[in-house]
Short mmCIF file of C-alpha atoms in Angstrom, two decimals:
data_model
loop_
_atom_site.label_atom_id
_atom_site.label_comp_id
_atom_site.label_asym_id
_atom_site.label_seq_id
_atom_site.Cartn_x
_atom_site.Cartn_y
_atom_site.Cartn_z
CA THR A 118 7.52 17.91 -39.91
CA ASP A 119 7.83 20.83 -37.59
CA SER A 120 10.72 20.75 -34.95
CA VAL A 121 10.36 20.70 -31.56
CA HIS A 122 12.19 22.52 -28.95
CA MET A 123 12.99 20.48 -25.88
CA GLU A 124 13.87 22.09 -22.72
CA PRO A 125 15.88 20.55 -19.89
CA ALA A 126 13.69 18.66 -17.50
CA ASN A 127 13.15 19.60 -13.99
CA THR A 128 15.23 17.11 -11.67
CA LYS A 129 14.38 19.18 -8.37
CA LEU A 130 11.37 18.53 -5.86
CA VAL A 131 10.07 21.87 -5.57
CA PHE A 132 6.68 23.35 -5.04
CA ASN A 133 4.53 22.21 -8.15
CA LYS A 134 1.29 23.31 -8.85
CA ASP A 135 0.44 20.83 -11.45
CA LEU A 136 1.18 17.70 -9.44
CA PRO A 137 -2.00 15.44 -9.95
CA GLN A 138 -5.16 15.40 -7.67
CA LEU A 139 -3.71 18.40 -6.30
CA THR A 140 -6.01 21.11 -7.90
CA ILE A 141 -8.80 18.72 -7.05
CA ARG A 142 -7.93 18.56 -3.41
CA TYR A 143 -7.35 22.66 -3.11
CA GLY A 144 -8.54 24.04 -5.87
CA LYS A 145 -12.11 26.11 -6.08
CA GLU A 146 -14.79 24.14 -7.40
CA GLU A 147 -16.38 25.66 -10.53
CA GLU A 148 -19.59 24.40 -12.75
CA ALA A 149 -18.37 24.63 -16.55
CA MET A 150 -19.85 23.41 -19.92
CA LEU A 151 -17.69 20.98 -21.88
CA ASN A 152 -19.45 19.82 -25.36
CA GLY A 153 -22.43 20.94 -24.52
CA GLU A 154 -22.61 19.30 -20.84
CA PRO A 155 -22.50 20.84 -17.25
CA VAL A 156 -18.83 19.22 -15.80
CA THR A 157 -16.89 20.56 -12.55
CA ARG A 158 -13.49 22.17 -12.89
CA TYR A 159 -10.85 23.02 -10.07
CA VAL A 160 -9.00 26.32 -10.48
CA TRP A 161 -6.34 27.67 -8.17
CA THR A 162 -6.71 30.67 -6.24
CA GLU A 163 -3.89 32.50 -4.64
CA GLU A 164 -5.43 31.10 -1.02
CA ALA A 165 -5.42 27.55 -2.13
CA LEU A 166 -1.48 28.12 -3.96
CA HIS A 167 -0.48 29.12 -0.23
CA LYS A 168 -2.38 26.22 1.43
CA ALA A 169 -0.84 24.07 -0.80
CA GLU A 170 2.52 24.84 -0.28
CA ALA A 171 2.23 25.17 3.32
CA ASP A 172 1.62 21.66 3.59
CA GLY A 173 5.15 20.75 2.18
CA TRP A 174 3.71 19.54 -1.32
CA LYS A 175 6.71 19.22 -3.52
CA GLY A 176 7.56 16.99 -6.80
CA ILE A 177 8.56 16.22 -9.96
CA TYR A 178 6.19 15.47 -12.82
CA GLY A 179 6.21 14.63 -16.78
CA VAL A 180 4.65 12.47 -19.42
CA THR A 181 6.24 10.69 -22.26
CA ALA A 182 5.56 11.95 -26.12
CA HIS A 183 2.32 10.20 -27.30
CA VAL A 184 2.95 7.68 -29.90
CA PRO A 185 -0.22 6.22 -31.96
CA GLY A 186 -0.07 2.67 -30.82
CA GLU A 187 2.22 2.56 -27.84
CA ARG A 188 1.66 3.37 -24.37
CA GLN A 189 2.10 6.72 -22.95
CA MET A 190 3.34 7.11 -19.59
CA GLU A 191 3.75 9.46 -16.69
CA LEU A 192 6.34 10.31 -14.08
CA LEU A 193 5.52 11.28 -10.83
CA ILE A 194 8.05 11.85 -7.63
CA LYS A 195 6.10 13.57 -4.80
CA VAL A 196 6.47 14.53 -1.12
CA ASN A 197 4.54 16.22 1.60
CA ALA A 198 5.27 17.64 4.61
CA ASP A 199 4.47 14.85 7.18
CA ASN A 200 5.71 11.88 4.74
CA SER A 201 2.17 10.62 4.41
CA GLU A 202 2.15 10.71 0.54
CA ASN A 203 5.90 10.56 -0.40
CA ALA A 204 5.74 8.18 -3.18
CA VAL A 205 7.42 7.51 -6.88
CA TYR A 206 5.24 6.62 -9.74
CA PHE A 207 5.38 5.66 -13.42
CA GLN A 208 2.59 4.26 -14.81
CA GLU A 209 0.40 4.60 -18.16
CA TYR A 210 -0.96 8.14 -18.45
CA ASN A 211 -4.55 8.79 -17.75
CA TYR A 212 -5.70 12.11 -18.46
CA PHE A 213 -9.43 12.51 -16.93
CA GLY A 214 -10.07 9.09 -17.69
CA HIS A 215 -8.45 8.84 -20.96
CA ILE A 216 -5.91 5.76 -21.88
CA SER A 217 -4.14 6.20 -25.12
CA ASP A 218 -4.99 4.20 -27.70
CA ARG A 219 -2.87 0.93 -27.57
CA PRO A 220 -3.37 -2.92 -27.10
CA TYR A 221 -4.75 -4.22 -23.76
CA ALA A 222 -1.86 -5.24 -21.67
CA SER A 223 -1.19 -8.93 -22.72
CA ILE A 224 1.21 -11.72 -20.92
CA GLU A 225 1.27 -13.99 -24.26
CA GLY A 226 4.59 -15.81 -24.44
CA LEU A 227 5.66 -14.05 -20.70
CA SER A 228 5.72 -16.66 -17.81
CA LEU A 229 5.28 -15.52 -14.33
CA GLU A 230 9.31 -16.88 -14.01
CA GLN A 231 10.25 -14.85 -16.79
CA ALA A 232 8.60 -11.41 -15.46
CA THR A 233 10.02 -12.32 -11.84
CA GLU A 234 13.81 -12.23 -13.65
CA GLN A 235 12.62 -9.04 -15.02
CA ALA A 236 11.54 -7.04 -12.02
CA GLU A 237 14.32 -8.39 -9.88
CA ALA A 238 16.77 -7.04 -13.26
CA LEU A 239 14.88 -3.72 -12.78
CA LEU A 240 15.71 -3.22 -9.33
CA LYS A 241 19.51 -4.03 -9.66
CA GLN A 242 19.90 -1.71 -12.69
CA MET A 243 18.56 0.92 -10.16
CA ASP A 244 20.74 -0.25 -7.63
CA MET A 245 17.96 -1.16 -5.15
CA LEU A 246 19.75 -4.52 -4.15
CA ASP A 247 18.26 -4.23 -0.58
CA PHE A 248 14.51 -5.13 -1.55
CA SER A 249 13.35 -8.73 -2.10
CA LEU A 250 10.42 -10.27 -3.47
CA ALA A 251 7.67 -10.55 -1.07
CA SER A 252 4.99 -12.01 -3.34
CA ALA A 253 4.19 -12.41 -7.00
CA ASP A 254 0.69 -12.82 -9.01
CA THR A 255 -1.19 -12.96 -12.13
CA LEU A 256 -3.73 -11.04 -13.45
CA THR A 257 -6.19 -11.94 -15.52
CA SER A 258 -9.02 -10.62 -16.81
CA ASP A 259 -11.09 -9.72 -20.48
CA TYR A 260 -8.88 -6.84 -21.01
CA ASN A 261 -5.83 -6.31 -19.41
CA ASN A 262 -3.32 -9.40 -18.05
CA TYR A 263 -0.25 -8.72 -16.59
CA HIS A 264 1.88 -10.12 -13.77
CA MET A 265 2.68 -8.32 -10.43
CA PHE A 266 4.95 -8.13 -7.72
CA HIS A 267 5.78 -6.83 -4.41
CA PHE A 268 8.72 -6.07 -2.86
CA LYS A 269 10.16 -5.27 0.56
CA ARG A 270 13.08 -3.53 1.98
CA ASN A 271 15.71 -6.38 3.24
CA ILE A 272 17.25 -5.75 6.85
CA SER A 273 20.21 -7.66 7.50
CA GLY A 274 19.53 -10.83 5.21
CA VAL A 275 15.46 -10.93 6.44
CA SER A 276 12.71 -9.29 4.37
CA GLN A 277 9.47 -7.69 5.93
CA THR A 278 7.00 -9.40 4.86
CA GLN A 279 3.42 -8.18 3.27
CA VAL A 280 1.13 -8.18 6.49
CA SER A 281 -1.66 -5.82 7.15
CA ALA A 282 -3.01 -5.02 10.64
CA ALA A 283 -6.52 -6.49 11.12
CA HIS A 284 -7.78 -3.84 13.14
CA LEU A 285 -8.24 -0.97 10.19
CA LEU A 286 -9.85 1.51 12.46
CA SER A 287 -7.30 2.05 15.02
CA MET A 288 -5.94 5.11 13.30
CA PRO A 289 -6.83 8.09 15.41
CA GLU A 290 -7.03 11.57 13.84
CA TYR A 291 -4.27 13.05 15.68
CA ALA A 292 -1.76 9.93 15.16
CA PRO A 293 1.32 10.55 13.35
CA PRO A 294 0.89 9.12 9.77
CA TYR A 295 2.45 5.95 8.79
CA THR A 296 3.16 4.96 5.43
CA SER A 297 4.61 1.35 4.67
CA GLU A 298 7.44 1.03 2.40
CA PHE A 299 7.32 -1.58 -0.39
CA ILE A 300 7.69 -1.14 -4.30
CA TYR A 301 4.64 -2.87 -6.46
CA ILE A 302 5.67 -3.45 -10.32
CA GLU A 303 3.65 -4.85 -12.94
CA ILE A 304 4.75 -6.36 -16.06
CA ASP A 305 3.72 -7.69 -19.53
CA ASN A 306 5.15 -8.99 -22.97
CA THR A 307 6.01 -5.54 -23.31
CA GLY A 308 7.93 -4.70 -20.35
CA ILE A 309 7.35 -2.61 -16.95
CA ILE A 310 4.01 -0.83 -17.18
CA ASN A 311 3.84 0.11 -13.92
CA PHE A 312 6.27 0.96 -11.12
CA TYR A 313 5.11 2.30 -7.69
CA TRP A 314 7.31 2.69 -4.74
CA SER A 315 5.16 3.61 -1.60
CA GLY A 316 6.94 5.68 1.31
CA PRO A 317 10.76 5.78 -0.07
CA SER A 318 13.06 6.01 3.10
CA VAL A 319 17.34 5.97 2.90
CA LEU A 320 19.00 3.57 5.46
CA GLY A 321 20.98 5.09 8.23
CA GLU A 322 23.65 3.56 10.60
CA THR A 323 23.08 0.18 12.33
CA GLU A 324 22.57 1.17 16.37
CA ASN A 325 22.18 -2.32 17.68
CA GLU A 326 23.64 -5.34 15.55
CA ASN A 327 23.33 -7.85 18.59
CA ALA A 328 20.35 -7.02 20.45
CA PRO A 329 18.98 -10.09 22.23
CA LEU A 330 15.35 -11.64 21.27
CA LEU A 331 12.96 -13.02 23.73
CA SER A 332 12.63 -16.42 23.68
CA PHE A 333 9.50 -17.89 21.70
CA ASP A 334 7.77 -19.05 24.88
CA GLN A 335 7.93 -15.48 26.24
CA VAL A 336 6.54 -14.26 23.13
CA GLU A 337 3.83 -17.07 23.27
CA SER A 338 2.62 -16.28 26.93
CA ILE A 339 2.38 -12.44 25.81
CA PHE A 340 0.14 -13.63 23.18
CA LYS A 341 -2.16 -15.61 25.05
CA LYS A 342 -2.42 -12.56 27.55
CA GLN A 343 -3.20 -9.86 24.65
CA ILE A 344 -5.10 -11.63 21.40
CA VAL A 345 -8.52 -11.01 22.97
CA LEU A 346 -7.49 -7.46 24.70
CA GLN A 347 -6.23 -6.50 21.44
CA ASN A 348 -9.01 -7.58 19.14
CA LYS A 349 -11.82 -6.47 21.18
CA TRP A 350 -12.67 -4.24 18.26
CA SER A 351 -13.92 -7.52 16.62
CA GLN A 352 -16.79 -8.29 19.07
CA ARG A 353 -18.75 -5.69 17.81
CA VAL A 354 -22.63 -6.35 18.50
CA ASP A 355 -24.57 -8.19 15.19
CA LYS A 356 -27.86 -9.86 16.25
CA ASP A 357 -27.02 -12.55 13.13
CA VAL A 358 -23.85 -13.33 14.78
CA VAL A 359 -23.68 -15.82 17.63
CA SER A 360 -20.25 -16.19 17.97
CA ARG A 361 -16.53 -14.99 16.59
CA ARG A 362 -13.17 -17.00 16.21
CA ILE A 363 -9.81 -15.86 15.29
CA VAL A 364 -8.04 -18.65 13.59
CA ILE A 365 -4.02 -18.25 13.77
CA ASN A 366 -2.33 -20.42 11.07
CA ARG A 367 0.85 -18.15 10.58
CA VAL A 368 3.46 -16.77 13.05
CA GLN A 369 6.55 -15.12 11.24
CA LEU A 370 9.72 -13.33 12.34
CA SER A 371 10.35 -10.43 10.29
CA TYR A 372 11.44 -6.79 10.70
CA MET A 373 9.17 -3.54 11.11
CA PRO A 374 9.74 0.11 11.01
CA ILE A 375 8.91 1.74 14.28
CA GLN A 376 8.56 5.58 14.73
CA ARG A 377 11.09 6.97 16.89
CA ALA A 378 9.74 8.66 19.48
CA ASN A 379 8.66 12.68 18.65
CA GLU A 380 10.16 12.25 15.05
CA THR A 381 7.70 11.77 12.53
CA ASP A 382 9.84 10.89 9.55
CA THR A 383 12.37 8.43 11.12
CA TYR A 384 12.15 4.70 12.07
CA LEU A 385 13.94 1.98 13.53
CA TYR A 386 13.97 -1.21 11.61
CA VAL A 387 12.80 -4.01 14.75
CA PRO A 388 12.34 -7.66 14.86
CA VAL A 389 8.61 -8.71 15.58
CA TRP A 390 6.16 -11.61 15.66
CA ASP A 391 3.24 -11.09 14.01
CA PHE A 392 0.24 -13.58 14.44
CA CYS A 393 -1.74 -14.22 10.85
CA GLY A 394 -4.91 -15.70 10.07
CA GLN A 395 -8.84 -15.70 9.91
CA LEU A 396 -11.49 -14.04 11.78
CA ILE A 397 -14.77 -15.78 11.48
CA ASN A 398 -18.16 -15.48 12.00
CA LYS A 399 -20.78 -17.94 12.99
CA TYR A 400 -24.48 -16.41 12.39
CA ARG A 401 -27.34 -18.12 13.92
CA ASP A 402 -28.81 -21.66 12.95
CA ASP A 403 -32.23 -19.30 11.21
CA TYR A 404 -30.10 -17.28 9.60
CA SER A 405 -30.95 -16.47 5.79
CA THR A 406 -29.44 -14.38 3.23
CA LYS A 407 -31.27 -11.58 2.66
CA PRO A 408 -30.78 -8.80 -0.02
CA GLY A 409 -27.75 -7.14 0.44
CA GLY A 410 -26.75 -10.06 3.11
CA PHE A 411 -23.97 -12.23 3.38
CA ILE A 412 -23.52 -15.91 2.10
CA VAL A 413 -22.99 -18.31 4.96
CA ASP A 414 -21.36 -21.54 4.37
CA GLU A 415 -23.21 -24.71 5.04
CA ASN A 416 -21.87 -24.22 8.66
CA ASN A 417 -23.60 -20.78 9.33
CA GLU A 418 -20.29 -19.42 9.14
CA LEU A 419 -18.47 -16.59 7.31
CA MET A 420 -14.63 -15.93 7.01
CA ILE A 421 -14.46 -11.71 7.46
CA LEU A 422 -10.96 -11.14 7.39
CA GLY A 423 -8.18 -13.06 5.94
CA GLU A 424 -7.22 -15.45 3.29
CA LYS A 425 -9.12 -18.64 2.03
CA ASP A 426 -5.75 -19.95 1.42
CA ASP A 427 -4.24 -20.56 4.68
CA THR A 428 -0.55 -21.14 3.68
CA PHE A 429 0.06 -17.37 3.26
CA SER A 430 -1.86 -15.39 5.86
CA SER A 431 -1.17 -11.58 5.95
CA ILE A 432 -3.78 -10.22 7.97
CA SER A 433 -2.27 -9.97 11.94
CA PHE A 434 -4.15 -10.01 14.20
CA LEU A 435 -1.00 -9.09 16.72
CA THR A 436 2.15 -7.68 16.74
CA ILE A 437 4.73 -7.99 19.12
CA ASN A 438 8.15 -6.47 19.42
CA ALA A 439 10.71 -9.29 19.46
CA ILE A 440 13.07 -7.48 21.66
CA ASP A 441 10.92 -5.96 24.69
CA GLY A 442 7.61 -7.68 24.06
CA SER A 443 5.55 -4.56 23.69
CA VAL A 444 2.55 -4.75 21.02
CA ILE A 445 2.81 -2.71 18.00
CA ASP A 446 -0.04 -1.10 16.29
CA ARG A 447 0.71 -1.48 12.51
CA ASN A 448 -1.43 1.37 11.81
CA ARG A 449 0.28 3.81 13.72
CA GLY A 450 3.61 2.61 13.68
CA TYR A 451 4.71 1.94 16.59
#
């Protein structure tokens, strides 16, 4: 066989025009022909290169060698100027929709408990001891089957939780970006098949080890005053809806990173109360499902936000700072 000359890998974060999606985002669109079919391709121009570099894009990118019958992987570490898309990926290489010729992911002979041990062992091996398991689940389909895990950073023995803001439209264009930090791992019976670290951060010093918390009675009083006010977005006019109700079935205390004033890349982990649950629409009595319409239950109701299993509700309708009682917008990060 022919010998292959291997160059040392680049381990510094520098501007790299070959980072996935950069060409599509900044490149000039051109029409071309591929195998006799018209296709759209994107090419770099000097102006586009200067714009991408000015936006602070830096990264490390590499692909493992292709071995027939085995999974081909890619490593991507990327940052940009406003930190909105900082991430680490180790995932299956997908070149223009082409997946390497390996078997589909399988979990035959691998229980969720065994996979959990593998995921936790990986983080321990990477010396990421301040992350704890937030959720574990199994995906099954006709093709790929794997176990999946979310880990959140652990602060002073308390883990963050998998919580999303109910109001997904509250981010104004001028708001500083906020990227939630978490680690997502997929495992099948061959091992780790996907590792994604969103919003990597470095912990600094503790500013206050004994900050006094409001009593829950005080927090409950704030909740009663703010829950309707903060969720007026849910009262949009819909001629078919006669009423809407928010059902709170989970109240939890955890840490959340709050953006420090005038600093887009510095956050303080602050204890917060989240009021999680469901948003349910009730439709008029003569409402009938039309093509493209909603399927309602026997009470003419439909849950439009939340989980059917109310033992784990991760949609927060109100987030309250447990120290000063201020209301926090999870989309903005403050």
